[in-house]
Tab-separated table of C-alpha atoms in Angstrom:
chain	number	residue	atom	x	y	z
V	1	UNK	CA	-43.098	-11.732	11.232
V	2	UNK	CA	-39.622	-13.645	12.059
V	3	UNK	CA	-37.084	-11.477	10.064
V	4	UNK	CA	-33.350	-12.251	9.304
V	5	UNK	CA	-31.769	-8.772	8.644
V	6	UNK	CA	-28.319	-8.564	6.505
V	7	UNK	CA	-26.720	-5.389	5.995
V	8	UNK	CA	-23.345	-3.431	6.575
V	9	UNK	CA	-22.729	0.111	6.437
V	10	UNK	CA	-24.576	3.010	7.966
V	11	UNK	CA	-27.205	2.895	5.340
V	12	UNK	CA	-28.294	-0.426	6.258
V	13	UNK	CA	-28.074	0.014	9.927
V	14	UNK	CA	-30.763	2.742	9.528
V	15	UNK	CA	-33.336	0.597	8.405
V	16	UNK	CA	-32.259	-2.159	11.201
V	17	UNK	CA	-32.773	0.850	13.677
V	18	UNK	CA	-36.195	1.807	12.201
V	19	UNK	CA	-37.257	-2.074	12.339
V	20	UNK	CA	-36.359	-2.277	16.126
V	21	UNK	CA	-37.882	0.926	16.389
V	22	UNK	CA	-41.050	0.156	14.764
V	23	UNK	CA	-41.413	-2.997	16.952
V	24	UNK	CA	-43.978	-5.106	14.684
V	25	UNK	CA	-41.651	-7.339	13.979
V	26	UNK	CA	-39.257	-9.494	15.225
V	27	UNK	CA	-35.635	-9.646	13.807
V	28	UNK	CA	-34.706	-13.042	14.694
V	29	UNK	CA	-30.786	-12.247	13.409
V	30	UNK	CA	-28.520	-9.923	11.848
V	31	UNK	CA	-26.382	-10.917	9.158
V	32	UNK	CA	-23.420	-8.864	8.358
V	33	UNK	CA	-20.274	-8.360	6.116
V	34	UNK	CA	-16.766	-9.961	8.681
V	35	UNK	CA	-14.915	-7.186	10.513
V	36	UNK	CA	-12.420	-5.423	8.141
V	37	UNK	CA	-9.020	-3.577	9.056
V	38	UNK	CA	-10.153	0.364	9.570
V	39	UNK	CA	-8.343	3.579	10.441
V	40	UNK	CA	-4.529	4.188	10.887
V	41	UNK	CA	-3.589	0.847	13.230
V	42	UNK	CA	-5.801	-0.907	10.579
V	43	UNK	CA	-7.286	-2.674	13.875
V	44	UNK	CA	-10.434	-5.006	13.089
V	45	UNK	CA	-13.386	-2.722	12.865
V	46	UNK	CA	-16.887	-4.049	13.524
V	47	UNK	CA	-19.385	-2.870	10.951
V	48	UNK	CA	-22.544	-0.851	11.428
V	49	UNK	CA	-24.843	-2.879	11.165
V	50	UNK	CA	-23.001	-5.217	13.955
V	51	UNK	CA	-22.038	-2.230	16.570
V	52	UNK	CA	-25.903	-1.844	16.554
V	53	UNK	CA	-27.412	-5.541	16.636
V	54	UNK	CA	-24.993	-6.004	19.502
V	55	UNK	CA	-26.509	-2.922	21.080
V	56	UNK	CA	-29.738	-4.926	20.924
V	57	UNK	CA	-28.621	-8.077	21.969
V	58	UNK	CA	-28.974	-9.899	18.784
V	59	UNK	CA	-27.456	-12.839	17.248
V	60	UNK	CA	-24.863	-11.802	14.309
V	61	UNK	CA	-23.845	-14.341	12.033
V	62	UNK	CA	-20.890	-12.998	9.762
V	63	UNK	CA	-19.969	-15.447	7.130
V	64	UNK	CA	-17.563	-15.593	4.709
V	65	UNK	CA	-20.005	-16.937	1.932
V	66	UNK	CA	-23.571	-17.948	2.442
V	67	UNK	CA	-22.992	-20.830	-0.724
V	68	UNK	CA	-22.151	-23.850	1.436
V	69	UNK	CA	-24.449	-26.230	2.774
V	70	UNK	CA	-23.604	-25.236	6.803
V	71	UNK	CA	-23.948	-21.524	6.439
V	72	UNK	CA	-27.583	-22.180	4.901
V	73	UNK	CA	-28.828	-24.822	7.760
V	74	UNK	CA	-27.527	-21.906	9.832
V	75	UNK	CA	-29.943	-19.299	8.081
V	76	UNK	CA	-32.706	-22.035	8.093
V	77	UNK	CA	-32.433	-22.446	11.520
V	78	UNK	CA	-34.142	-19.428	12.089
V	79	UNK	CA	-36.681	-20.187	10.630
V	80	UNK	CA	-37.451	-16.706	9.442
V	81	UNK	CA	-40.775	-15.457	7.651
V	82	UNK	CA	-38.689	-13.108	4.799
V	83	UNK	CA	-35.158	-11.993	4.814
V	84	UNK	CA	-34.732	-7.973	4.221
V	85	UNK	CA	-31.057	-7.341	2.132
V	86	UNK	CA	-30.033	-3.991	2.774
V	87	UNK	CA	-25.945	-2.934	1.283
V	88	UNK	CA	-25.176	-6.653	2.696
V	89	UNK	CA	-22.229	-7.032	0.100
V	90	UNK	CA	-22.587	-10.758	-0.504
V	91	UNK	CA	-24.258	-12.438	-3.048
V	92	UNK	CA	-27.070	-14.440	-2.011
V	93	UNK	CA	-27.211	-17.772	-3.901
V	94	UNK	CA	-30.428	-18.780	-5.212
V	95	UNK	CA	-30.754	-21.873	-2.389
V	96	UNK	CA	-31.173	-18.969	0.591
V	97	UNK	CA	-33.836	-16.747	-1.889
V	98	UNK	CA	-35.645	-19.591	-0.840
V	99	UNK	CA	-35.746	-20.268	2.706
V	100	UNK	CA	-37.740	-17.476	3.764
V	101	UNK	CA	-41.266	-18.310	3.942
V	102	UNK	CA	-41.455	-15.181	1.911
V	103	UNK	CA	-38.124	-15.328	0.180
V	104	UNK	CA	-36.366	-12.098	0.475
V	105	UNK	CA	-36.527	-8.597	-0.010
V	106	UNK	CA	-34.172	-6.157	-0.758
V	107	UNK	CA	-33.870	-2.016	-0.391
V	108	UNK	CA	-32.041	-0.513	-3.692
V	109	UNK	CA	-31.538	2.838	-3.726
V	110	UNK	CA	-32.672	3.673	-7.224
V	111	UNK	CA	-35.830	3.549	-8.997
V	112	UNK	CA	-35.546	-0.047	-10.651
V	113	UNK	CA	-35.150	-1.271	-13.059
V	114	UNK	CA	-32.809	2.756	-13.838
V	115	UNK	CA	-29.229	2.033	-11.800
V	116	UNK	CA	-29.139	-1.629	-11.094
V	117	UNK	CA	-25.844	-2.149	-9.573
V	118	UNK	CA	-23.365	-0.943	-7.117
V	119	UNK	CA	-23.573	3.016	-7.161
V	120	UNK	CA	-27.049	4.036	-7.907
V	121	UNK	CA	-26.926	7.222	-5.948
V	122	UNK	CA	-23.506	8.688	-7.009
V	123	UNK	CA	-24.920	7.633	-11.187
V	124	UNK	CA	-28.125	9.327	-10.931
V	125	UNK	CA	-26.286	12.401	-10.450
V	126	UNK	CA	-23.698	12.307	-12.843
V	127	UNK	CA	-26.334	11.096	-15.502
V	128	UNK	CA	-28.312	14.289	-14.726
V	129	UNK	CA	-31.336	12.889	-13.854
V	130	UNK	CA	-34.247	14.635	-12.104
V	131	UNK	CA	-35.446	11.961	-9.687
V	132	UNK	CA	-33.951	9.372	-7.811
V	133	UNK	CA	-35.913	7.407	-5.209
V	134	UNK	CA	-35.908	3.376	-3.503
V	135	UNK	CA	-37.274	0.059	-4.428
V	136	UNK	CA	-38.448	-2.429	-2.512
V	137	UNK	CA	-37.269	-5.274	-4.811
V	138	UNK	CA	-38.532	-9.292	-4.388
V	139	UNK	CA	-34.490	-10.634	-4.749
V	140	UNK	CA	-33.518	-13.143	-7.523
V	141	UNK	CA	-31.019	-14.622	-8.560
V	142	UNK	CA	-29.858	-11.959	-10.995
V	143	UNK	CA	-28.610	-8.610	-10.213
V	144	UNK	CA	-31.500	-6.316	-8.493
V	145	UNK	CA	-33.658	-8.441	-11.443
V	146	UNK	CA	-36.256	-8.877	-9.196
V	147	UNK	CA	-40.332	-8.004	-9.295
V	148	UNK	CA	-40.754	-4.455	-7.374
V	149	UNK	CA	-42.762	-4.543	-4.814
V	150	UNK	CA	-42.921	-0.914	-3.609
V	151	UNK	CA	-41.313	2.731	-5.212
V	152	UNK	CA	-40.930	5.602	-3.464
V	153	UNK	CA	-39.339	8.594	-5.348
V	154	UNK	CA	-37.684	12.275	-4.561
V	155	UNK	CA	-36.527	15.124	-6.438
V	156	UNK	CA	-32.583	14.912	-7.228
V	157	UNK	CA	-31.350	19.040	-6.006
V	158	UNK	CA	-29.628	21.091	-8.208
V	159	UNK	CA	-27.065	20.653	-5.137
V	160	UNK	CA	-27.402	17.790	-3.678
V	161	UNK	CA	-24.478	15.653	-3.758
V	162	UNK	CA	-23.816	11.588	-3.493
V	163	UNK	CA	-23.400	12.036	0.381
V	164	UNK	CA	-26.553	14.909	0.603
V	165	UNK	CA	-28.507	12.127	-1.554
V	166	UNK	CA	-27.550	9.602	0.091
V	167	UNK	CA	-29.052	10.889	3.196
V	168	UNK	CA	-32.827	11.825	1.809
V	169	UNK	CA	-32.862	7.870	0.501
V	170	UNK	CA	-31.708	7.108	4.012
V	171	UNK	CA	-34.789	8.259	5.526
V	172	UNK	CA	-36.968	7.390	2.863
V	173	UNK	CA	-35.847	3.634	2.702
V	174	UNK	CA	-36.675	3.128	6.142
V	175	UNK	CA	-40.237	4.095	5.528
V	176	UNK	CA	-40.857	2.321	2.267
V	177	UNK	CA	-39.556	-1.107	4.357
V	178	UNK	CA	-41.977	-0.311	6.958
V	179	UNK	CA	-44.694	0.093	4.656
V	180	UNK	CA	-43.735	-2.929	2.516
V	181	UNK	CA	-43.495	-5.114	5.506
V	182	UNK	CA	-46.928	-4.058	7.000
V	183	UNK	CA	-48.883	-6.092	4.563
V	184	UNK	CA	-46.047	-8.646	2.659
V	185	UNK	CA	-48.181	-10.997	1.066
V	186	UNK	CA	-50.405	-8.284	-0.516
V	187	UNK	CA	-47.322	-6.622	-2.163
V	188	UNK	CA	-45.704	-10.098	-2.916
V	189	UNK	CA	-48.969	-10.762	-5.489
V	190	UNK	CA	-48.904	-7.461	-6.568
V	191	UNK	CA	-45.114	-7.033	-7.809
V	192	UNK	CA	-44.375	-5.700	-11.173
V	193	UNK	CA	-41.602	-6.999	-13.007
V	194	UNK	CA	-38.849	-4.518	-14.655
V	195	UNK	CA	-39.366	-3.723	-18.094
V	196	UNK	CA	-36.033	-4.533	-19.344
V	197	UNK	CA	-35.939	-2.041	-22.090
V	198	UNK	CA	-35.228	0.353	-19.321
V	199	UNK	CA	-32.590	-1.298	-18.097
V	200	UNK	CA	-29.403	1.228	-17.160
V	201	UNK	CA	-26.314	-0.387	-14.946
V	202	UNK	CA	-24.477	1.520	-12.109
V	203	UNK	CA	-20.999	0.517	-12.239
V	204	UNK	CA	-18.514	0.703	-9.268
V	205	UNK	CA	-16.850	3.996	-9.001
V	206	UNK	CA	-13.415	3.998	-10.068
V	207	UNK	CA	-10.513	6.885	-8.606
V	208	UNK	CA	-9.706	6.926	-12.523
V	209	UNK	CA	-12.701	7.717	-13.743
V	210	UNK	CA	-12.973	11.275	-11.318
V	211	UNK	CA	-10.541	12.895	-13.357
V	212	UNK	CA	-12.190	15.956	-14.526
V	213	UNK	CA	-12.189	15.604	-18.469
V	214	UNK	CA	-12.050	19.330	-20.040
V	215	UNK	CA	-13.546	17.916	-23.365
V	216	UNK	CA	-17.137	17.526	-21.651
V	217	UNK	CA	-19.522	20.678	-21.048
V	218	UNK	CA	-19.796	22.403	-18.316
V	219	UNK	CA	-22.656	21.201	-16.853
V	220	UNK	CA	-21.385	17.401	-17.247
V	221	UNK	CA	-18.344	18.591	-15.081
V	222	UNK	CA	-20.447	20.208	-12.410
V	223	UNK	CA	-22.610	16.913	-12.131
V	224	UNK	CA	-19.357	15.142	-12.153
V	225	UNK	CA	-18.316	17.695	-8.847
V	226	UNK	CA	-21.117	16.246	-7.151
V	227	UNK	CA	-21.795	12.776	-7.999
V	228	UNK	CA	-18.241	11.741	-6.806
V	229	UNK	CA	-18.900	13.894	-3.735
V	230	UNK	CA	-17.636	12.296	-1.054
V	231	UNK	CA	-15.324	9.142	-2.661
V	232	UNK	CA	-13.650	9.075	-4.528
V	233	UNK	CA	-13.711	12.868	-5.226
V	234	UNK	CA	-13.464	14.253	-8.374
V	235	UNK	CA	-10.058	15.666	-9.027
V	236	UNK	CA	-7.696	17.488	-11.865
V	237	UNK	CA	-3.810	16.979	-12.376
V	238	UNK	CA	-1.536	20.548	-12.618
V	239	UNK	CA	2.041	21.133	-12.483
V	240	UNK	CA	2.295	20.822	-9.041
V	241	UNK	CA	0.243	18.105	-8.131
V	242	UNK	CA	-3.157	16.374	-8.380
V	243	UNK	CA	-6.216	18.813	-6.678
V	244	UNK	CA	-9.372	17.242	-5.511
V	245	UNK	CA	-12.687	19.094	-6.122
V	246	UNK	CA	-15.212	20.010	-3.592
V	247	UNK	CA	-17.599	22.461	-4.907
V	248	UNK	CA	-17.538	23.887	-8.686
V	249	UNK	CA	-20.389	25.636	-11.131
V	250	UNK	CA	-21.038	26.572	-14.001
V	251	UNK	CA	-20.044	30.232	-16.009
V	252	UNK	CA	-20.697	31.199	-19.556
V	253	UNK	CA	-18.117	31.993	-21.682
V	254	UNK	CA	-16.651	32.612	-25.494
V	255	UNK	CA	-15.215	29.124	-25.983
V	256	UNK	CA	-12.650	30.966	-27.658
V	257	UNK	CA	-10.112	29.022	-25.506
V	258	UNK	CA	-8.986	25.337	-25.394
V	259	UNK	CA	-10.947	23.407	-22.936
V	260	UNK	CA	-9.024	23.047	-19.636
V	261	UNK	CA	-7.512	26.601	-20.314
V	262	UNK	CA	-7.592	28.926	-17.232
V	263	UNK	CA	-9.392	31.642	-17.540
V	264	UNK	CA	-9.372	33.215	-14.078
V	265	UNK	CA	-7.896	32.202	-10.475
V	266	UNK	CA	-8.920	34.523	-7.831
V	267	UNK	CA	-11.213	34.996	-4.723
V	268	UNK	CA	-14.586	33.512	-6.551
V	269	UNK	CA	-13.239	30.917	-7.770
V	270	UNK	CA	-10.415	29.115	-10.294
V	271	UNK	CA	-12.441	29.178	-13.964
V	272	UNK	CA	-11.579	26.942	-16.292
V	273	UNK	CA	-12.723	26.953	-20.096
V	274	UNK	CA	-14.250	23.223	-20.920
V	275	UNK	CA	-15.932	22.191	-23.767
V	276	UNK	CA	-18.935	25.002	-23.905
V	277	UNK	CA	-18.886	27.007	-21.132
V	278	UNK	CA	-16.865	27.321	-18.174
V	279	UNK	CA	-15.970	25.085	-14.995
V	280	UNK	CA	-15.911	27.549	-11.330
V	281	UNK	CA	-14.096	25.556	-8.791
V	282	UNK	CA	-15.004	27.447	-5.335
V	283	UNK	CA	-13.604	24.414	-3.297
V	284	UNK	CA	-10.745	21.986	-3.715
V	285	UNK	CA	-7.948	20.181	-1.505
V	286	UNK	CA	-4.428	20.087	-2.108
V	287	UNK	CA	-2.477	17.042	-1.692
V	288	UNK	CA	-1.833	16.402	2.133
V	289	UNK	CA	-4.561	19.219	3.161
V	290	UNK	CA	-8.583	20.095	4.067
V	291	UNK	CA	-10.911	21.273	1.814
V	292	UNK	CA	-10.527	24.718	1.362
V	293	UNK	CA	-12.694	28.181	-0.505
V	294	UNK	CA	-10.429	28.936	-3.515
V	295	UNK	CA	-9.592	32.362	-2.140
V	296	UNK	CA	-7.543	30.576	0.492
V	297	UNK	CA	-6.071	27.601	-1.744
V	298	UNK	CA	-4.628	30.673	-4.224
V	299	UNK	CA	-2.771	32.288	-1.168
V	300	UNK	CA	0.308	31.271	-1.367
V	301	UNK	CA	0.183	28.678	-4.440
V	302	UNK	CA	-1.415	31.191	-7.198
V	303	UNK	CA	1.366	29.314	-9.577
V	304	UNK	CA	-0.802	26.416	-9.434
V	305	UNK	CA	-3.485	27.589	-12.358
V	306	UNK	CA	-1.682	30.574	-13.803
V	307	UNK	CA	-3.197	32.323	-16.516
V	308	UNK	CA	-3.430	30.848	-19.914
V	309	UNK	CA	-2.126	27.551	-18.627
V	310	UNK	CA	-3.647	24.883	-20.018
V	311	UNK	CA	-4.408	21.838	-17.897
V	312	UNK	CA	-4.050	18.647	-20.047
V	313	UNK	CA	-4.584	15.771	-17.713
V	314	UNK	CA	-3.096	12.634	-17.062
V	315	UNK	CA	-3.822	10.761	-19.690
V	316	UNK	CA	-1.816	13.763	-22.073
V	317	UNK	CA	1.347	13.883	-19.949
């Protein structure tokens, strides 16, 4: 088939590599998110998805919006058999669903219709849930509303963070495409629509919302460690500044304290008393700093979570 790829970031770019790869297709153009400032010099930085269709000597089309009447001749003009969406980052109006002989697909990283939105990955975590997985999704015109044409699911780790997550669905995406792509038309007439009852919404990730709240249990707060893991970070406000928070786990304890009371700050770790149990913080960053074990963040700031403080957050100072 005649494919039009759009994607951005590196997740995206590894199912354009696997396409190219595979060979049994033949992407026609690459559609991609404009070049954004990056880095220090906030110099225009290409994305992905572009640095490799250029690789390949393939036509990238970068538009602003895909809603106005020259930027879909443009797409027409390829005359592609299906469109695969992959982390593009623009809306697709309903006019371009329909150019594709086949309409477009789409790779979500969640099993649909649990995580529609934005951070599927990073909310599967922090909701606790045992599996997480990809859909191959037939694109609408609402937000990943679309029939499913394909699943493919995967244990969530009792370590695995956002970014460790984010890598198994990386190379399990790839495959699922390959798979879906190998016979379109069957899955097309066999898509299931989402039962909406199931229905859950990942919402963007907000710096706010990674505050570490010492009212939750334990085990919310160790989920929490590793569903913001690695943006925006989970983090906790002390006296002396605002700590970010790599690695943590989970202790028993009394409860006899008031959550966010520390309980202990040595060379296994900072524990803090939260709602049931205890928090273990084994890796944080100070302001300005690298991540660092908690043996080495106590030398020389040890005044940081003294004993018996109590750690109220933002929100209470």
């Amino acid at each position: 088939m005649r494919i039009v790829f759009a994607g951005t970031p590196d997740f995206a770019a590894g199912h354009l590599a696997a396409l190219l790869a595979d060979g049994s297709h033949e992407v026609v153009a690459v559609y991609t998110q404009p070049d954004r400032p990056a880095g220090r010099g906030k110099k225009l930085q290409a994305s992905a998805v572009k640095q490799l269709a250029l690789q390949h000597g393939l036509p990238v089309e970068q538009p602003m919006s895909l809603k106005d009447a020259d930027a879909q001749a443009q797409l027409a003009s390829y005359h592609a058999d299906v469109m695969v969406v992959v982390a593009y980052g623009l809306i697709l109006p309903a006019a371009v669903l329909r150019i594709p002989q086949f309409g477009c697909v789409n790779v979500h990283g969640s099993l649909l219709p649990r995580w529609r939105g934005a951070a599927p990955i990073q909310r599967s975590i922090w909701a606790g849930d045992s599996a997480a997985g990809v859909a191959i999704m037939q694109m609408e015109a609402g937000l990943d509303t679309g029939p499913v044409l394909l699943s493919r699911e995967l244990p969530i780790a009792a370590d695995d963070t956002s970014a460790s997550l984010y890598a198994k669905l990386a190379e399990l995406g790839p495959q699922a495409l390959l798979q879906t792509l190998a016979d379109l038309p069957k899955f097309l007439s066999a898509a299931k629509p989402q039962d909406e009852a199931l229905v859950t919404y990942a919402q963007k990730l907000s710096k706010a919302e990674a505050e570490l709240d010492w009212q939750q249990p334990a085990t919310v707060l160790e989920r929490w460690v590793r569903a913001f893991n690695p943006w925006p970070m989970a983090w906790l406000a002390t006296a002396k500044g605002v700590v970010k928070v790599w690695r943590a786990e989970t202790l028993a304890s009394d409860a006899s304290e008031a959550p966010g009371t520390v309980l202990a700050a040595d060379k296994h770790g900072i524990v803090i008393q939260t709602a049931d149990q205890a928090l273990v913080i084994t890796e944080l960053q100070p302001p300005g700093k690298k991540a660092m074990s908690a043996s080495e963040f106590l030398n020389g700031r040890s005044d940081w979570f003294s004993l018996g403080t109590v750690l109220q957050g933002t929100t209470d100072e």
